[in-house]
GROMACS .gro file of C-alpha atoms in nm:
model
  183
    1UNK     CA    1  11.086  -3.945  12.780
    2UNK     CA    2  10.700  -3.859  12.700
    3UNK     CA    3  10.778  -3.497  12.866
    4UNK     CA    4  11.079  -3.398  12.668
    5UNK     CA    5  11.058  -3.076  12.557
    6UNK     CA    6  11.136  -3.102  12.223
    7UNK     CA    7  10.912  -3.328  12.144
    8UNK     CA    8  10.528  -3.234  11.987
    9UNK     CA    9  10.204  -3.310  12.113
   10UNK     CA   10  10.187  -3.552  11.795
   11UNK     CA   11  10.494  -3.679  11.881
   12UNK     CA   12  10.417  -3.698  12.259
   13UNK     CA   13  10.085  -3.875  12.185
   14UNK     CA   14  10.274  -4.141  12.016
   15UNK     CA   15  10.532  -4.246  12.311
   16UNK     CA   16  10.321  -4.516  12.495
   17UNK     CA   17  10.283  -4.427  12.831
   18UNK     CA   18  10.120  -4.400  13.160
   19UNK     CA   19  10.109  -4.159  13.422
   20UNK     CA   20  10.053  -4.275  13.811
   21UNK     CA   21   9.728  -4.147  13.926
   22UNK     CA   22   9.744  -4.341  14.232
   23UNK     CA   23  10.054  -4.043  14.400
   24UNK     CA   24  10.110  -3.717  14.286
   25UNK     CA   25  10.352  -3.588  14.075
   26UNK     CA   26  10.628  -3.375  14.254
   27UNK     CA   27  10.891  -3.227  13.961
   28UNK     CA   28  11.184  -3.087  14.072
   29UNK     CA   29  11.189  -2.720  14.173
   30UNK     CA   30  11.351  -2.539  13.826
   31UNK     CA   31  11.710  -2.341  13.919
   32UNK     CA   32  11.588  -2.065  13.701
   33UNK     CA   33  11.272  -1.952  13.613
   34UNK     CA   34  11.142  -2.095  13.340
   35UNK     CA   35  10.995  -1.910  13.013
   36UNK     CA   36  10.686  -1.804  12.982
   37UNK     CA   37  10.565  -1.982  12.628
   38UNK     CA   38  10.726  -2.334  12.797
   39UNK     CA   39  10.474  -2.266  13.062
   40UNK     CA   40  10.190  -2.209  12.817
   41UNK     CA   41  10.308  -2.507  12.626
   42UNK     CA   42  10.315  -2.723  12.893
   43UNK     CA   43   9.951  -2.585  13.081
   44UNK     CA   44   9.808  -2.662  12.718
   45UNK     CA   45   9.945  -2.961  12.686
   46UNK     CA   46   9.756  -3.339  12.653
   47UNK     CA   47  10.014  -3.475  12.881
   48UNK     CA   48   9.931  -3.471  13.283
   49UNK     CA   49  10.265  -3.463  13.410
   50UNK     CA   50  10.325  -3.144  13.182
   51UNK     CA   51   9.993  -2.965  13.276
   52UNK     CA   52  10.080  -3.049  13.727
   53UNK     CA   53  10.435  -2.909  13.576
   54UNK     CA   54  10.293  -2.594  13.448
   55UNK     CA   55  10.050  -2.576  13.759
   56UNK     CA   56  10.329  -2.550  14.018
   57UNK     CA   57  10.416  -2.195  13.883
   58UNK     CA   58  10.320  -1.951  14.094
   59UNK     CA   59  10.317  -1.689  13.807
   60UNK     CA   60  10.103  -1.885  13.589
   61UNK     CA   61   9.890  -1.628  13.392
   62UNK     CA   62   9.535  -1.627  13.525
   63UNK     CA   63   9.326  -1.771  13.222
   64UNK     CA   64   9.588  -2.059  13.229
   65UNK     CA   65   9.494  -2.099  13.600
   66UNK     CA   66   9.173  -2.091  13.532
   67UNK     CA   67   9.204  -2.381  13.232
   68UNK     CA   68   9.377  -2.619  13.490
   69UNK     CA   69   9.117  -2.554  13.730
   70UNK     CA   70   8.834  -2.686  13.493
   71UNK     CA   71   9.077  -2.976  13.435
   72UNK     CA   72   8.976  -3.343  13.453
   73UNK     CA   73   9.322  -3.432  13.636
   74UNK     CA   74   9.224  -3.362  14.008
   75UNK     CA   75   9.609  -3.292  14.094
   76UNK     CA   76   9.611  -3.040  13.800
   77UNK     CA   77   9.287  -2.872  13.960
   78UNK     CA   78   9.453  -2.887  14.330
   79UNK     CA   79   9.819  -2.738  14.232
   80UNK     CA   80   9.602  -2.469  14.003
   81UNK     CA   81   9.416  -2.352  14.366
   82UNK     CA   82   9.756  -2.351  14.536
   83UNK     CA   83   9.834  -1.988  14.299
   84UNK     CA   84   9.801  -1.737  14.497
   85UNK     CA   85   9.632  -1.533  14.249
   86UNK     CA   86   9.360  -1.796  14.152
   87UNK     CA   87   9.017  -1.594  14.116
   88UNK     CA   88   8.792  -1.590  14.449
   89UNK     CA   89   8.489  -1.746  14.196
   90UNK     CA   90   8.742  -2.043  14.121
   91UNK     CA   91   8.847  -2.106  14.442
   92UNK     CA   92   8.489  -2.115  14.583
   93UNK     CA   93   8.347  -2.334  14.265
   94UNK     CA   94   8.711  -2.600  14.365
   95UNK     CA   95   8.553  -2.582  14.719
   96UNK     CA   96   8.282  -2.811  14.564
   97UNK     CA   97   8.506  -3.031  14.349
   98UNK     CA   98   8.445  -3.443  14.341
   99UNK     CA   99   8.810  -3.415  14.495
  100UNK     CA  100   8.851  -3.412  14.850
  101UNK     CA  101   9.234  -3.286  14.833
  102UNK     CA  102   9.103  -3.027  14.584
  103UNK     CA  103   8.812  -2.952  14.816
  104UNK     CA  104   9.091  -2.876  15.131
  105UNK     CA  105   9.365  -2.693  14.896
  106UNK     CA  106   9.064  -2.459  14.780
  107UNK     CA  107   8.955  -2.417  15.207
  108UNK     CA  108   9.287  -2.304  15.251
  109UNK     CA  109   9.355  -2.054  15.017
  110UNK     CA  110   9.340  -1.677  15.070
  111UNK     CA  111   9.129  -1.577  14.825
  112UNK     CA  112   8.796  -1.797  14.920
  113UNK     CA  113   8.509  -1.586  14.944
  114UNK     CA  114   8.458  -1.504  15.353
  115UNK     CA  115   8.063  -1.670  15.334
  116UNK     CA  116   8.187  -1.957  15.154
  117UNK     CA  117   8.484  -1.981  15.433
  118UNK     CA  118   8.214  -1.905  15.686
  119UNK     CA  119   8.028  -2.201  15.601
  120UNK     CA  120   8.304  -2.465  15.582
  121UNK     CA  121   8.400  -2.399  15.914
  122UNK     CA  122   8.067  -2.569  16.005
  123UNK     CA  123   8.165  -2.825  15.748
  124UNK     CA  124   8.252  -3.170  15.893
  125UNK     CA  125   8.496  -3.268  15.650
  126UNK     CA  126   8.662  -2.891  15.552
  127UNK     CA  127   8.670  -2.736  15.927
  128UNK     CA  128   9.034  -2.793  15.983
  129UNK     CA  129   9.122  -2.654  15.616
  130UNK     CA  130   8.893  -2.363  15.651
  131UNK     CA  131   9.030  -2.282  16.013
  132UNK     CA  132   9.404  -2.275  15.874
  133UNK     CA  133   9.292  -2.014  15.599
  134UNK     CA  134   9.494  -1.705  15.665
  135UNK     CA  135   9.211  -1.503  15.528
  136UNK     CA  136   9.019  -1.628  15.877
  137UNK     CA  137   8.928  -1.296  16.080
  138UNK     CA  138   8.923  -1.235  16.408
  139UNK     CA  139   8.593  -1.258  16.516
  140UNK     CA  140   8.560  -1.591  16.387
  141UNK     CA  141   8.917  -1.730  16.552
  142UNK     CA  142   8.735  -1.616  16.902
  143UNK     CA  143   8.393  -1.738  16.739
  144UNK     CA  144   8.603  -2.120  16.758
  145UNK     CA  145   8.802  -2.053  17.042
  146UNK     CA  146   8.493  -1.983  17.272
  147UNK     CA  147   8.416  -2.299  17.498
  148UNK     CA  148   8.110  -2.324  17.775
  149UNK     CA  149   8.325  -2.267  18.041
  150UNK     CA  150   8.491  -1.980  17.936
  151UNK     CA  151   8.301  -1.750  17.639
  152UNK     CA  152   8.626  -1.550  17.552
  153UNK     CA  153   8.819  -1.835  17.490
  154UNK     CA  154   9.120  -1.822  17.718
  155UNK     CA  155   9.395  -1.888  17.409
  156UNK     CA  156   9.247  -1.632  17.152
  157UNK     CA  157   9.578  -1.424  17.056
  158UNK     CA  158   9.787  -1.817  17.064
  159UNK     CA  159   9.515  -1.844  16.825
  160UNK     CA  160   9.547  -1.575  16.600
  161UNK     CA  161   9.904  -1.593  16.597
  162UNK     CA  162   9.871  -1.939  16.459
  163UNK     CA  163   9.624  -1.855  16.224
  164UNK     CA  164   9.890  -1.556  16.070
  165UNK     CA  165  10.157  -1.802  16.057
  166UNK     CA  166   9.995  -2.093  15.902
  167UNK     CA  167  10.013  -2.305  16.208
  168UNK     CA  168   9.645  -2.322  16.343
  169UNK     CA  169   9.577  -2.673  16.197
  170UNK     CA  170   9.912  -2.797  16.417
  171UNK     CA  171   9.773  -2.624  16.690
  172UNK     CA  172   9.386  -2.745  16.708
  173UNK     CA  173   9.478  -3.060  16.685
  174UNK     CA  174   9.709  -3.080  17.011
  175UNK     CA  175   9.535  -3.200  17.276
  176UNK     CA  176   9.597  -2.839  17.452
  177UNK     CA  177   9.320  -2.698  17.237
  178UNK     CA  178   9.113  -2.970  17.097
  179UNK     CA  179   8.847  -2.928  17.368
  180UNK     CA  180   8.817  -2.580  17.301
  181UNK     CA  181   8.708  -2.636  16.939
  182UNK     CA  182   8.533  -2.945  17.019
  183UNK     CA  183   8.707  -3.159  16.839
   0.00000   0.00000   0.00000
């Protein structure tokens, strides 16, 4: 009831309720698209299942992107990095976020500055994101392909192609290439 649409932020404030912080918060896809002030209204919004509403539009307007990215909700801040416009400069600062499912939705997105995807390859905890990032080029696929035995990397183009079709993270962790990663 707390997310009806009629209702104010005064009014909304008033309904006493609590949102889950424990699982995420997965709307229903909208049949049409929605309006662009109900997006506003609901990015702007005090209520958190309103503002992860809002941040699951993929044509959110960029300085409402950015707001949800500086947001205190971390699922706000991790559906904001999943636009596929978000700003290179926000996606590297979410990189760094106390989040770690922030942190892996920012590795993975397009837009992430190539040092800053450079360096989380070599990151413990962000390698697999980073190496599923389809803005990953070439020379680095064959730069994590490459074993001892073998300095080409005898699976480079399986690579690529996985890397293009958003599959490399299901592929490095079979047990076909796992030892070529060294993983």
């Amino acid at each position: 009831m707390s997310v009806h649409p009629a209702l104010s932020e005064e009014e909304r404030t008033a309904i006493d309720y609590e949102v889950p912080t424990d699982r995420g918060f997965h709307p229903p896809a909208p049949s049409v698209p929605r309006e662009p002030e109900d997006v506003r209204r609901d990015a702007l919004s005090a209520h958190p299942m309103l503002r992860r509403k809002a941040a699951r539009v993929h044509e959110l307007p960029p300085e409402l992107v950015a707001r949800l990215a500086d947001h205190e909700d971390p699922e706000a801040r991790a559906l904001a990095v999943r636009d596929p416009e978000t700003a290179p400069a926000v996606v590297g600062r979410l990189t760094r976020d106390p989040d770690p499912a922030v942190r892996a939705e920012a590795a993975r997105h397009p837009n992430l500055p190539r040092p800053r995807l450079t360096e989380l390859l070599d990151d413990e905890e962000l390698a697999h994101p980073a190496a599923a990032n389809p803005a990953l080029d070439v020379a680095e696929i064959r730069r994590l392909a490459r074993t001892p035995g073998d300095p080409a990397g005898p699976s480079v183009d399986t690579l690529i192609r996985a890397v293009r079709s958003g599959r490399l993270l299901q592929l490095i962790d079979s047990e076909t290439y796992r030892p070529m990663i060294g993983r």
